[in-house]
CSV table of C-alpha atoms in Angstrom, one decimal:
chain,number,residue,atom,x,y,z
A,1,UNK,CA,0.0,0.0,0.0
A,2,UNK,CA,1.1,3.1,-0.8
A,3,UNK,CA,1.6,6.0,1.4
A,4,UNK,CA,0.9,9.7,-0.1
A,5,UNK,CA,2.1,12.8,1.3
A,6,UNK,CA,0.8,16.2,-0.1
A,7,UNK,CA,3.8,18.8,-0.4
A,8,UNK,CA,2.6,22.1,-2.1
A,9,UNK,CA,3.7,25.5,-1.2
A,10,UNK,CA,1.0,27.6,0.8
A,11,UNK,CA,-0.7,29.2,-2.3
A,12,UNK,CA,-0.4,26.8,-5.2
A,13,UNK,CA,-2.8,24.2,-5.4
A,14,UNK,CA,-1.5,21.8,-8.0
A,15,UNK,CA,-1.2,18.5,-5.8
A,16,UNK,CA,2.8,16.9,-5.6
A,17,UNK,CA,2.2,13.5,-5.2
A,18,UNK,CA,5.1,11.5,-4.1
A,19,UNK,CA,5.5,7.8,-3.2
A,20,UNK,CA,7.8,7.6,-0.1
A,21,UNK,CA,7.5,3.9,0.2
A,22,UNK,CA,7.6,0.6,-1.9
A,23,UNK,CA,4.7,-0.9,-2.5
A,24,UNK,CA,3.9,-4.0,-0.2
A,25,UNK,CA,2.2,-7.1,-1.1
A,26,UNK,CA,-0.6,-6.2,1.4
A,27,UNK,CA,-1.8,-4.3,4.5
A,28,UNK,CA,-2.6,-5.7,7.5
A,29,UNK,CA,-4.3,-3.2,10.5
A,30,UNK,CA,-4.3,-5.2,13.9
A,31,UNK,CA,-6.3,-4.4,17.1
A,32,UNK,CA,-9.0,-2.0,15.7
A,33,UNK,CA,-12.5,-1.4,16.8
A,34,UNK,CA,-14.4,-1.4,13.8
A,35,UNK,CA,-17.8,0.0,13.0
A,36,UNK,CA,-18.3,-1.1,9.3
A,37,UNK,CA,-20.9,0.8,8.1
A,38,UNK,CA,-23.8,-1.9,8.1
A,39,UNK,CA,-25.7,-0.1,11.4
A,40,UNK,CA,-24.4,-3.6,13.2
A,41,UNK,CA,-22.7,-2.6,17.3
A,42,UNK,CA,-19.3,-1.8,16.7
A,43,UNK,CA,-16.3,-5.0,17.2
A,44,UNK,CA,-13.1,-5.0,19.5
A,45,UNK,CA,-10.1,-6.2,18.4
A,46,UNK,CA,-10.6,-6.7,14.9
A,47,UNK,CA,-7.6,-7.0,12.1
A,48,UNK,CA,-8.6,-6.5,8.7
A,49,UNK,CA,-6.5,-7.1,5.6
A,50,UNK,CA,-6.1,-5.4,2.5
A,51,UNK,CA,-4.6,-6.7,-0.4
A,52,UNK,CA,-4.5,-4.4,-3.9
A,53,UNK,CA,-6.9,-2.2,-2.7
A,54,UNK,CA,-9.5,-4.5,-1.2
A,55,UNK,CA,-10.9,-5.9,1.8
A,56,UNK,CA,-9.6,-9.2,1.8
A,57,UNK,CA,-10.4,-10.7,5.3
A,58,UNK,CA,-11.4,-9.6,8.5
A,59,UNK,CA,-11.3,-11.2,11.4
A,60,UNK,CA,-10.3,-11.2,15.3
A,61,UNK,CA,-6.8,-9.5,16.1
A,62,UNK,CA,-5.6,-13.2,17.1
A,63,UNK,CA,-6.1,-15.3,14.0
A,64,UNK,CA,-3.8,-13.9,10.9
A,65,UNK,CA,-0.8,-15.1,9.9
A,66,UNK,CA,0.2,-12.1,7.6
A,67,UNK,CA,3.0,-12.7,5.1
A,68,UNK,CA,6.5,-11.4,5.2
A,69,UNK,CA,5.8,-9.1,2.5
A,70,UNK,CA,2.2,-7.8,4.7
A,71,UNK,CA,2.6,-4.0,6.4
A,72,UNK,CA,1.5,-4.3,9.8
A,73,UNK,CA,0.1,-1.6,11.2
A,74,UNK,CA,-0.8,-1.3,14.8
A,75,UNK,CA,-4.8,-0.7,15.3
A,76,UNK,CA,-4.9,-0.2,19.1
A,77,UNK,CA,-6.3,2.7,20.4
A,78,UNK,CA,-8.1,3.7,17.3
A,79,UNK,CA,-11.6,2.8,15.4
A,80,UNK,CA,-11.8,2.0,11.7
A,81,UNK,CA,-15.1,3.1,10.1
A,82,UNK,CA,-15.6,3.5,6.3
A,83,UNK,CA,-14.7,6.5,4.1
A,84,UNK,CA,-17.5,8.9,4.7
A,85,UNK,CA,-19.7,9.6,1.7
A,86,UNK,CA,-21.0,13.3,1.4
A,87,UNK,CA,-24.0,13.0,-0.9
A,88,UNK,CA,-24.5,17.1,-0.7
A,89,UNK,CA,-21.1,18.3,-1.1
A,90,UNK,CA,-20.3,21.3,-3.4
A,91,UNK,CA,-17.2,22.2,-4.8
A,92,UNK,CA,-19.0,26.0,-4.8
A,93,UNK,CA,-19.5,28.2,-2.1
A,94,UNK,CA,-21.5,31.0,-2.8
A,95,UNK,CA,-20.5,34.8,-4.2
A,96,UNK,CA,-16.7,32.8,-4.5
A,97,UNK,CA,-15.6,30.8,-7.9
A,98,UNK,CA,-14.8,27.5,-8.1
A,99,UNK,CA,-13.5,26.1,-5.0
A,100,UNK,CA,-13.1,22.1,-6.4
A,101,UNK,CA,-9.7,21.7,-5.5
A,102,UNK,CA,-9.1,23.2,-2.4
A,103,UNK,CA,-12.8,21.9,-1.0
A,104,UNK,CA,-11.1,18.5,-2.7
A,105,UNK,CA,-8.6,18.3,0.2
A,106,UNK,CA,-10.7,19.1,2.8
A,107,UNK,CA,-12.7,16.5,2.2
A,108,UNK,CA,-10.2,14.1,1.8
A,109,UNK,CA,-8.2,15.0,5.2
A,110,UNK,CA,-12.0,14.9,7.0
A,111,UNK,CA,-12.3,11.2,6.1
A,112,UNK,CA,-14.9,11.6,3.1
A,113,UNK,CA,-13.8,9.9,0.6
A,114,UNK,CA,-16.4,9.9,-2.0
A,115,UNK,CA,-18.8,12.9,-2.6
A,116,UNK,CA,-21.8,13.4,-4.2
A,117,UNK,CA,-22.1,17.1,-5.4
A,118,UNK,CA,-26.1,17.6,-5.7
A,119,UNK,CA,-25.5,20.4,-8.3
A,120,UNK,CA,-23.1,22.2,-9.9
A,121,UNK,CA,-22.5,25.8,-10.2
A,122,UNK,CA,-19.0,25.4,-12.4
A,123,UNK,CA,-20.2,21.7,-14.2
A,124,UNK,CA,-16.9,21.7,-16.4
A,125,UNK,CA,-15.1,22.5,-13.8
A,126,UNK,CA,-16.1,19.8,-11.8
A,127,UNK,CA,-16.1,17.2,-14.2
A,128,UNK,CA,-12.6,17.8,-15.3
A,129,UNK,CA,-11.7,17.3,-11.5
A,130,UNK,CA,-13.5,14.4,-11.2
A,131,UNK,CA,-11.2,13.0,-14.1
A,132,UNK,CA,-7.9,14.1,-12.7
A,133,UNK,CA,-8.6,12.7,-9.1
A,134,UNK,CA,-9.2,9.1,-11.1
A,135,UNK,CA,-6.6,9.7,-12.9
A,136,UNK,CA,-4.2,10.4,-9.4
A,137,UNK,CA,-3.3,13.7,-10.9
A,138,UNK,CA,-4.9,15.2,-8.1
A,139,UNK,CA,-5.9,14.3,-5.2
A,140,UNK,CA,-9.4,14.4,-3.3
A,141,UNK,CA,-12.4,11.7,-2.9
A,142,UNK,CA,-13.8,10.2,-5.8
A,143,UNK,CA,-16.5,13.0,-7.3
A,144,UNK,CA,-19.9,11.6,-8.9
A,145,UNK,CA,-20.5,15.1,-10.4
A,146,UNK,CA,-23.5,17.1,-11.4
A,147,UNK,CA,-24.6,18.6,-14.4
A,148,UNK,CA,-26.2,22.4,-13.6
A,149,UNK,CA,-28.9,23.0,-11.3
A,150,UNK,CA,-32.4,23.0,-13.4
A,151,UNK,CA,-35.0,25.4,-12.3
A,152,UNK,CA,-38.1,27.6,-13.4
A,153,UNK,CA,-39.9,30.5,-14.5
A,154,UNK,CA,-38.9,32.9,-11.0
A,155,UNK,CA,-35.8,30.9,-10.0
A,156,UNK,CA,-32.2,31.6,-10.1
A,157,UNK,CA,-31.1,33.6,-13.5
A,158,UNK,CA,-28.1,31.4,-13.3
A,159,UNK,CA,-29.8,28.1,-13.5
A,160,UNK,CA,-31.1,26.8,-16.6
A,161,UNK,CA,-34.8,27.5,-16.9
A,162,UNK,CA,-36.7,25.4,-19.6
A,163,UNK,CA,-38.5,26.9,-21.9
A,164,UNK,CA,-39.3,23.9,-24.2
A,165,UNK,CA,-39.4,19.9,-23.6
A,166,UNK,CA,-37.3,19.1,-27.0
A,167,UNK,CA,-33.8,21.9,-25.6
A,168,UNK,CA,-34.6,20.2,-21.9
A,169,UNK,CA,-33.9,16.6,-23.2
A,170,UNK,CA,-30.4,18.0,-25.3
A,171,UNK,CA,-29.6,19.6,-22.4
A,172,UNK,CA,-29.6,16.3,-20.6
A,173,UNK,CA,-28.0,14.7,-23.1
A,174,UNK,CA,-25.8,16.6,-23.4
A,175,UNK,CA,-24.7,16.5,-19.5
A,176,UNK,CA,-24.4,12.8,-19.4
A,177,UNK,CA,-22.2,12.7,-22.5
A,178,UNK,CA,-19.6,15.3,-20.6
A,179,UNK,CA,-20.3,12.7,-17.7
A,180,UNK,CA,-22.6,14.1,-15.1
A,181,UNK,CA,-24.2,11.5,-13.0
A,182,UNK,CA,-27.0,13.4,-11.3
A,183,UNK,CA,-29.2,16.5,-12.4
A,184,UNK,CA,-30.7,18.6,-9.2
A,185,UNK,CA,-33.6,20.6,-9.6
A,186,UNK,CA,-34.4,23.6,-7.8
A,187,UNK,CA,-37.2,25.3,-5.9
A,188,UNK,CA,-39.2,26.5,-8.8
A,189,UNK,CA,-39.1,24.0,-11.3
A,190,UNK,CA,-41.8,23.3,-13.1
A,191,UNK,CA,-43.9,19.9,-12.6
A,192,UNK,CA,-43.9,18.7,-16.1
A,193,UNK,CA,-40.3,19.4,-16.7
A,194,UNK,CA,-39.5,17.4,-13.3
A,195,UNK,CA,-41.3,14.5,-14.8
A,196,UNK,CA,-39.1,15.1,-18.6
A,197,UNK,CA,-36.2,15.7,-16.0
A,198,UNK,CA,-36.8,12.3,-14.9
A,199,UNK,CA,-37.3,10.3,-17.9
A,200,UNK,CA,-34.4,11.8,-19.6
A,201,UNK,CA,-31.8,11.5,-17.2
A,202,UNK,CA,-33.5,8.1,-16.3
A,203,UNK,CA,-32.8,7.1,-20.0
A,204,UNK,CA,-29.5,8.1,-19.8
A,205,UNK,CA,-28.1,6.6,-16.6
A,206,UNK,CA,-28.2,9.7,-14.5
A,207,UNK,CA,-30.4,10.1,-11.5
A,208,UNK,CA,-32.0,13.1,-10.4
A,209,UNK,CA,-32.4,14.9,-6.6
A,210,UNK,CA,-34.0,17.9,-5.5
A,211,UNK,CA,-34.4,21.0,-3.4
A,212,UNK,CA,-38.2,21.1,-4.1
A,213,UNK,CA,-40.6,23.8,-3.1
A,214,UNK,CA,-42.6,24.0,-6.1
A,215,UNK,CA,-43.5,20.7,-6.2
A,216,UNK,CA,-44.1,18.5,-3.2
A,217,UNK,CA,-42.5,15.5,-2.0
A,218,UNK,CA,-45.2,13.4,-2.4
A,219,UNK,CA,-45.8,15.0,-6.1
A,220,UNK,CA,-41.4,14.2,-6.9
A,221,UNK,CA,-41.8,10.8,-5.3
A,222,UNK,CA,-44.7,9.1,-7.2
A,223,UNK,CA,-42.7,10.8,-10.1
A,224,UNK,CA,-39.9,9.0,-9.5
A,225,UNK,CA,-37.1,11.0,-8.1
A,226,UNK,CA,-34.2,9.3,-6.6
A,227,UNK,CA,-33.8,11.8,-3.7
A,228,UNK,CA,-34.7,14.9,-1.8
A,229,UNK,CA,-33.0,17.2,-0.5
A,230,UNK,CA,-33.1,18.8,3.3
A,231,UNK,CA,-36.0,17.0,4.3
A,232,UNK,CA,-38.1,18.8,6.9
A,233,UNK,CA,-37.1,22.6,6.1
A,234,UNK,CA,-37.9,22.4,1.9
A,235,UNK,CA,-40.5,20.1,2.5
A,236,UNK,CA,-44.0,21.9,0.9
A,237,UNK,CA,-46.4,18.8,1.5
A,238,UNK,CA,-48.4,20.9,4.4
A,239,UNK,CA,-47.9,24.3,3.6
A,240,UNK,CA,-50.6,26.3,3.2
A,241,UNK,CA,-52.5,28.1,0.4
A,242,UNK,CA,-49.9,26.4,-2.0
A,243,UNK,CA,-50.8,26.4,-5.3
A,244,UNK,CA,-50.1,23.2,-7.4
A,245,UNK,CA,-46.6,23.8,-9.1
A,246,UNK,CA,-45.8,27.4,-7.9
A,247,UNK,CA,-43.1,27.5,-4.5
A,248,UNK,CA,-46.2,29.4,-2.6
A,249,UNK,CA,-48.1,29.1,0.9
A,250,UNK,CA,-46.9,29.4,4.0
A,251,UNK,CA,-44.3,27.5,6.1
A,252,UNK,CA,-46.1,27.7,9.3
A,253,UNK,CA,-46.3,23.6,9.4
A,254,UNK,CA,-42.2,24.0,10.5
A,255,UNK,CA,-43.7,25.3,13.6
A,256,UNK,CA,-46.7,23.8,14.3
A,257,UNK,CA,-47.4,20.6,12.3
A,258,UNK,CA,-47.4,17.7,15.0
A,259,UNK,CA,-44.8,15.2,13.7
A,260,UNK,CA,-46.7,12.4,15.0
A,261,UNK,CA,-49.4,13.8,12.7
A,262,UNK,CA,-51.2,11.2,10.5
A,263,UNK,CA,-50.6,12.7,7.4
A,264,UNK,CA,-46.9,13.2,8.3
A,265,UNK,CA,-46.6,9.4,9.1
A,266,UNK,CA,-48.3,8.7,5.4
A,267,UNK,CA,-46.1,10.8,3.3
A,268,UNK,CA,-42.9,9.0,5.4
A,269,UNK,CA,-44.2,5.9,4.2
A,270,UNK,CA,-44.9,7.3,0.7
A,271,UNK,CA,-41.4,8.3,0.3
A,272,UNK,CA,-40.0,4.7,1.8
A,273,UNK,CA,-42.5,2.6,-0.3
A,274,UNK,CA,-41.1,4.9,-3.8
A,275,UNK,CA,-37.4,4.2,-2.5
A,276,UNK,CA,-36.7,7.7,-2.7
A,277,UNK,CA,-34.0,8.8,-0.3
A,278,UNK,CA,-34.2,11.8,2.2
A,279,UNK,CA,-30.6,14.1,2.4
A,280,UNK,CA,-29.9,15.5,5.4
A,281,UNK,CA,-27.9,18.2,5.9
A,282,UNK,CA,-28.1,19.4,9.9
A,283,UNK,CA,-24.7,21.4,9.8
A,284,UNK,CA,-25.4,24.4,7.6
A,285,UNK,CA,-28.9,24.2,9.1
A,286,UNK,CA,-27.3,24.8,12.4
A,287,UNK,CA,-25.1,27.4,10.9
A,288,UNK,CA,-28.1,29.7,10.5
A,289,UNK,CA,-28.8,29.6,14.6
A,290,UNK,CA,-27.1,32.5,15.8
A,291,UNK,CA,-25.6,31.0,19.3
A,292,UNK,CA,-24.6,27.9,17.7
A,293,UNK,CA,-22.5,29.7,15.2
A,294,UNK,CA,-18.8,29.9,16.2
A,295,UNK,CA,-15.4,29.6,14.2
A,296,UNK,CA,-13.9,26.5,15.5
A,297,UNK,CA,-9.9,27.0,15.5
A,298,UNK,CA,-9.2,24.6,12.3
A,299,UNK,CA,-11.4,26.2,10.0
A,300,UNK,CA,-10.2,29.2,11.3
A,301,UNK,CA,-6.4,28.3,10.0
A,302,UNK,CA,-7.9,27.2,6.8
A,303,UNK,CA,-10.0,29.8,5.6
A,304,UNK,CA,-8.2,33.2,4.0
A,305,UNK,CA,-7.4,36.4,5.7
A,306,UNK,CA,-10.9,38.1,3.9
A,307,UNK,CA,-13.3,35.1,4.4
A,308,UNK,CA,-12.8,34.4,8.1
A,309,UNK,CA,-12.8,38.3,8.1
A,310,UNK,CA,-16.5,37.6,6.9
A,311,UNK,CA,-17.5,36.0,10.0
A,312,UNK,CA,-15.2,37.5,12.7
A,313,UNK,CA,-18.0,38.7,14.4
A,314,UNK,CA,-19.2,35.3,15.1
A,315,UNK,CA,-18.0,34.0,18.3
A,316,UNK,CA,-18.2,37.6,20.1
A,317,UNK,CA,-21.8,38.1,19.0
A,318,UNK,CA,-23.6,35.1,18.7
A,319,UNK,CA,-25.8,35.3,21.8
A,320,UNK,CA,-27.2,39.2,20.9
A,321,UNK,CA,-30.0,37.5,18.9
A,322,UNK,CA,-31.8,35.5,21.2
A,323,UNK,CA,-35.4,35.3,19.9
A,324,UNK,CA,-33.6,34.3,16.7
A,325,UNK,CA,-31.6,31.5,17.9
A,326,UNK,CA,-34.5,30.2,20.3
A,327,UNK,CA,-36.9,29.9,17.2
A,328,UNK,CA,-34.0,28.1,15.0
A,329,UNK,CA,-33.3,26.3,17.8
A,330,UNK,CA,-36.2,24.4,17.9
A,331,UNK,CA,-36.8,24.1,14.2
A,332,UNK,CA,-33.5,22.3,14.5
A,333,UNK,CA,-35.2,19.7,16.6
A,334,UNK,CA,-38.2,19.3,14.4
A,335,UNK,CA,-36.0,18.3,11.6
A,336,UNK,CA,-33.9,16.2,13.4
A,337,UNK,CA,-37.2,14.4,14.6
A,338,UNK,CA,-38.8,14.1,11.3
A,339,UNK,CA,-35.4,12.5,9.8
A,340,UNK,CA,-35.1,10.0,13.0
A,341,UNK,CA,-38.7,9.2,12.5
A,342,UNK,CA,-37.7,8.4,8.9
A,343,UNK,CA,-34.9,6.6,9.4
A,344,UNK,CA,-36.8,4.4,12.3
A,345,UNK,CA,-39.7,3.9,9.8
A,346,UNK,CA,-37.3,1.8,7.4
A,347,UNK,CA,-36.4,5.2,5.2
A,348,UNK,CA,-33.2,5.3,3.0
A,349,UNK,CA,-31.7,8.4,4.9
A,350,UNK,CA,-27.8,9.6,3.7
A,351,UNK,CA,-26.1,12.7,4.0
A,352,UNK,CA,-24.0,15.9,3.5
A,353,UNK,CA,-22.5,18.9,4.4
A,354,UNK,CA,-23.8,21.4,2.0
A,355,UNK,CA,-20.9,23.6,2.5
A,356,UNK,CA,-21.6,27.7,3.3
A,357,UNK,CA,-21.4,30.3,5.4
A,358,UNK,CA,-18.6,29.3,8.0
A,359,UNK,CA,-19.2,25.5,7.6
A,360,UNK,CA,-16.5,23.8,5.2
A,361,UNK,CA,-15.7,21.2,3.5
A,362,UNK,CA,-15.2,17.9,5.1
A,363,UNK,CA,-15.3,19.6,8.5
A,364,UNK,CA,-18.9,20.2,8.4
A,365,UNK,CA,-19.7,16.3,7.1
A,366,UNK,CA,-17.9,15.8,10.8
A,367,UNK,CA,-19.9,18.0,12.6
A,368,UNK,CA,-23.2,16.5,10.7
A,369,UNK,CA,-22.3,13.4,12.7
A,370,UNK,CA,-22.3,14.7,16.1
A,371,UNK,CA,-25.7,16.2,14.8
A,372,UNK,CA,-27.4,12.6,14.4
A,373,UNK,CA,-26.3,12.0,17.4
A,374,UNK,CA,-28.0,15.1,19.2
A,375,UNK,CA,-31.0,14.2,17.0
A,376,UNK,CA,-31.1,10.3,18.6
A,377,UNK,CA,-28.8,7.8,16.3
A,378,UNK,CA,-26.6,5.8,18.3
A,379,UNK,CA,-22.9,6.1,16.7
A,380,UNK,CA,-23.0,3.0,14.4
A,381,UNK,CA,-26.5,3.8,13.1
A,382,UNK,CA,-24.9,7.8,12.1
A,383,UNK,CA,-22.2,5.8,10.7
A,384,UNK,CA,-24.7,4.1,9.1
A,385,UNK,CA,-26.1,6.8,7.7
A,386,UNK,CA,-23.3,9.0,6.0
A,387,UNK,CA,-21.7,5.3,4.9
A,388,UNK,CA,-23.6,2.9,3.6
A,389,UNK,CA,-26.5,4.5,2.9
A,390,UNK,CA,-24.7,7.1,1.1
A,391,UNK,CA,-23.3,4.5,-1.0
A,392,UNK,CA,-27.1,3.2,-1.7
A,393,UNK,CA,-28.0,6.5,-2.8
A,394,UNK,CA,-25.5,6.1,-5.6
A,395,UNK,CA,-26.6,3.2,-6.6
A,396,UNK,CA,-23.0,1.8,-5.4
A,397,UNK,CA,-22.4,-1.9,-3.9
A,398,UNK,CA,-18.0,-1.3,-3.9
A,399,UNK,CA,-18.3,1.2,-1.2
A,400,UNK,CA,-20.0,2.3,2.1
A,401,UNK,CA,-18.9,-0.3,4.4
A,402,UNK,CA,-15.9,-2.4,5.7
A,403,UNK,CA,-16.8,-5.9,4.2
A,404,UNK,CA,-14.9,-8.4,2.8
A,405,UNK,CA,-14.8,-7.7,-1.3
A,406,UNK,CA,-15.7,-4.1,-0.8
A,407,UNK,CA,-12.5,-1.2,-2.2
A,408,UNK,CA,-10.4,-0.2,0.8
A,409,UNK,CA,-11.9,3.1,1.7
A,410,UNK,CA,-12.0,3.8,5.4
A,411,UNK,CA,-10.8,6.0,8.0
A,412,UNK,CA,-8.5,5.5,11.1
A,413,UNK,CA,-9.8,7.6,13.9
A,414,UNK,CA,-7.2,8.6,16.9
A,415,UNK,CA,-9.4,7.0,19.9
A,416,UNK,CA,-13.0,5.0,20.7
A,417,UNK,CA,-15.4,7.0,18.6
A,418,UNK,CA,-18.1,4.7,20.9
A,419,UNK,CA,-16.7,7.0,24.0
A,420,UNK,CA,-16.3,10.1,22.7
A,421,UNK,CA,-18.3,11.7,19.6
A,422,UNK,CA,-15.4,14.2,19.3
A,423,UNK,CA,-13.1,11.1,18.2
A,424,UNK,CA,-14.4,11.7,14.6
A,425,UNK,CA,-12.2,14.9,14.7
A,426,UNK,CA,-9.0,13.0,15.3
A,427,UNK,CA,-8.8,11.5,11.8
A,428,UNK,CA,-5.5,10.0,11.7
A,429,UNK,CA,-5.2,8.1,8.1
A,430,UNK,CA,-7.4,8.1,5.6
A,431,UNK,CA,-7.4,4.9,2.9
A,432,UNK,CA,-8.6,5.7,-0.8
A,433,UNK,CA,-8.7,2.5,-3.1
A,434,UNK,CA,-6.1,1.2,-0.5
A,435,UNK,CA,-3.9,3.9,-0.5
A,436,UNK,CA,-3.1,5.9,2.5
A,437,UNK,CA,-3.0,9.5,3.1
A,438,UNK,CA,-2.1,11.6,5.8
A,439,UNK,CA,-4.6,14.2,6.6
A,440,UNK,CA,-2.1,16.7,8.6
A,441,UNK,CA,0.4,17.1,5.8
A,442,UNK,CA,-3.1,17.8,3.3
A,443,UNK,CA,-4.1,20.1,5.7
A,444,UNK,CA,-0.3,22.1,6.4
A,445,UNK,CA,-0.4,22.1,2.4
A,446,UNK,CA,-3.5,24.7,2.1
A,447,UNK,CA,-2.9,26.7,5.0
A,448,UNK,CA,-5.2,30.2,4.3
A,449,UNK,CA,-6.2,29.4,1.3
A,450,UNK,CA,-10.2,28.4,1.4
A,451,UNK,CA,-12.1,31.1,0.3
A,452,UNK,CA,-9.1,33.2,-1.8
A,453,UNK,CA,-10.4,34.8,-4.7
């Protein structure tokens, strides 16, 4: 296995990857606790060997007898989950350009190693990264990218708004041919171009999500999107006044609607009877509740001079706006309480980081797990979650968890991630298609750069 170090001056971002050691036959990591992924209690004292880039065997710490040719690597102390998959993570932050390759490492050094990008505001941009990562010209997770966001008559100017069914399809086309994976519509797409949306990308092996206000969940679902995005806070089922393919009515159901309600219980079961999967993205939700918003010290050495400039307010003021935080607050719970009831009710739930404001990349897929965990998952059903469920959202059977057969993409934590939530901080390797990478030298390497113009 091979063992990359990043070494790039402070402001260049063209990757220098350089192979410090020879190659060995295999990998072996002894005395781990592992929490693979599948939602099943985590395992003490596992080894599990890795031999050209797969799982080979896994097994108690006692019962290998690795080859001479084997890397041994000592697992005590730490806990193995698999490479976290962000299935809402932009290489765009807003009013900045493209951000691909510096967001790239971030993610990487967090422990995600395959992202989902649920639209793209720079498409070629994206998809030309996508190439160079496979190609190890670069490195970062593996992308699944986007085509751009698809919208309607009153959305975003820089969306593309269909204005006939024949340019729609191209269009589509057209995005699968660069290689695009996924098309996400926006808020006020139209209903009948959802359901060409659909078809089109259907036909042409892409899949489609949404940010949906517009059109309901219910509406998307028997239509036959593959996923929605945000869940709770874009959902328009039980707004009222709404009229039928306009984003209209009012939200006061995010306040009021009992989530034990009836009608909430059938459109959960609606959603997990179509297969379509529910997106959550708790940490830039969180980001928007003044007293939980604070610069934490590592994005803090990350971001540039003018964007943490942006937000240096942050930590001195966020408790000034009290009726503000107190009414976020508790919409915070209600979405964490309508995903748990999904989830509990047999639902397909992934998700992301949807990067923004002061929440980056990687570092905010991090904090969405300590998030499940405030909203009720026990630690192997989060890892669940932004693992394996991730990886069903993508239609992907490689990935997601640590099983036998499955690419070696996981994560080395520094200490019992079962003890302490803040464990999935201390990420002390990461493994990409069996190779290893060492998040502190990524993270040295782009020093003040996130957010430069």
């Amino acid at each position: 296995m091979k063992h990359l170090l990043l070494l790039a001056p402070i402001f260049l971002i063209i990757s220098i990857v350089i192979v410090i050691d020879s190659e060995p036959e295999s990998v072996l990591i002894t005395n781990i606790k592992l929490i693979d992924g599948t939602g099943e209690p985590a395992r003490e004292r596992q080894s599990v060997l890795i031999v050209d880039g797969l799982i080979k065997k896994i097994s108690n710490a006692q019962s290998f007898q690795p080859s001479k040719n084997t890397e041994i690597v000592d697992g005590t102390g730490k806990t193995m989950i698999p490479g976290l998959i962000g299935v809402h993570n932009h290489l765009h932050i807003p009013r900045h350009p493209f951000i691909g390759k510096i967001a790239s490492k971030l993610y990487l050094a967090s422990g995600v190693t395959t992202i989902q990008t649920a639209g793209a505001a720079y498409p070629y941009e994206e998809i030309e990264l996508a190439k160079q990562i496979e190609l190890r010209e670069f490195i970062g997770p593996e992308i699944i990218p986007s085509g751009p966001y698809i919208t309607g008559d009153g959305g975003n100017p820089n969306m593309i708004i269909p204005q006939d069914e024949s340019a729609l399809r191209d269009t589509i086309r057209y995005w699968a041919n660069k290689g695009a994976k996924w098309i996400k519509v926006y808020r006020n797409v139209d209903p009948n171009f959802l359901e060409v949306v659909i078809e089109e990308a259907h036909n042409n092996n892409m899949k489609v999500t949404g940010h949906l206000c517009s059109i309901t969940f219910q509406e998307a679902s028997d239509l036959g999107i593959d996923a929605i995005e945000h869940g709770f806070n874009s959902v328009s089922d039980f707004r009222e006044g709404k009229e039928y393919g306009k984003c209209s009515g009012s939200r006061n159901y995010i306040d009021e609607l009992p989530l034990d309600a009836k009608e909430v219980d059938e459109l959960l079961q609606l959603l997990i009877n179509n297969g379509t999967v529910l997106t959550s993205t708790l940490s830039i939700y969180e980001a928007s509740i003044p007293s939980r918003s604070y610069l934490d010290v590592r994005s803090i050495t990350v971001m540039s001079d003018t964007f943490r400039g942006n937000f240096k307010d942050l930590n001195e003021n966020r408790y000034t706006k009290k009726d503000v935080s107190e009414l976020r607050e508790r919409r915070l719970k209600r979405i964490m309480e309508f995903e748990y009831r999904f989830y509990k009710m047999g639902g397909i739930l992934a998700a992301g980081v949807d990067a923004g404001r002061h929440i980056l990349p990687g570092f905010g897929d991090q904090r969405n797990f300590q998030l499940l965990l405030e909203a009720g998952f026990s630690v192997e059903e989060a890892i669940h979650i932004m693992t394996k469920n991730g990886a069903v959202k993508l239609g992907r059977d490689d990935i997601g968890t640590i099983e036998i057969g499955k690419k070696a993409d996981f994560v080395l934590l520094e200490g019992d991630l079962k003890k302490n939530e803040d464990v999935i901080h201390n990420v002390n390797e990461v493994y990409k298609n069996g190779m290893s990478y060492e998040p502190d030298t990524i993270l040295k390497s782009i020093l003040g750069q996130y957010g430069l113009n």
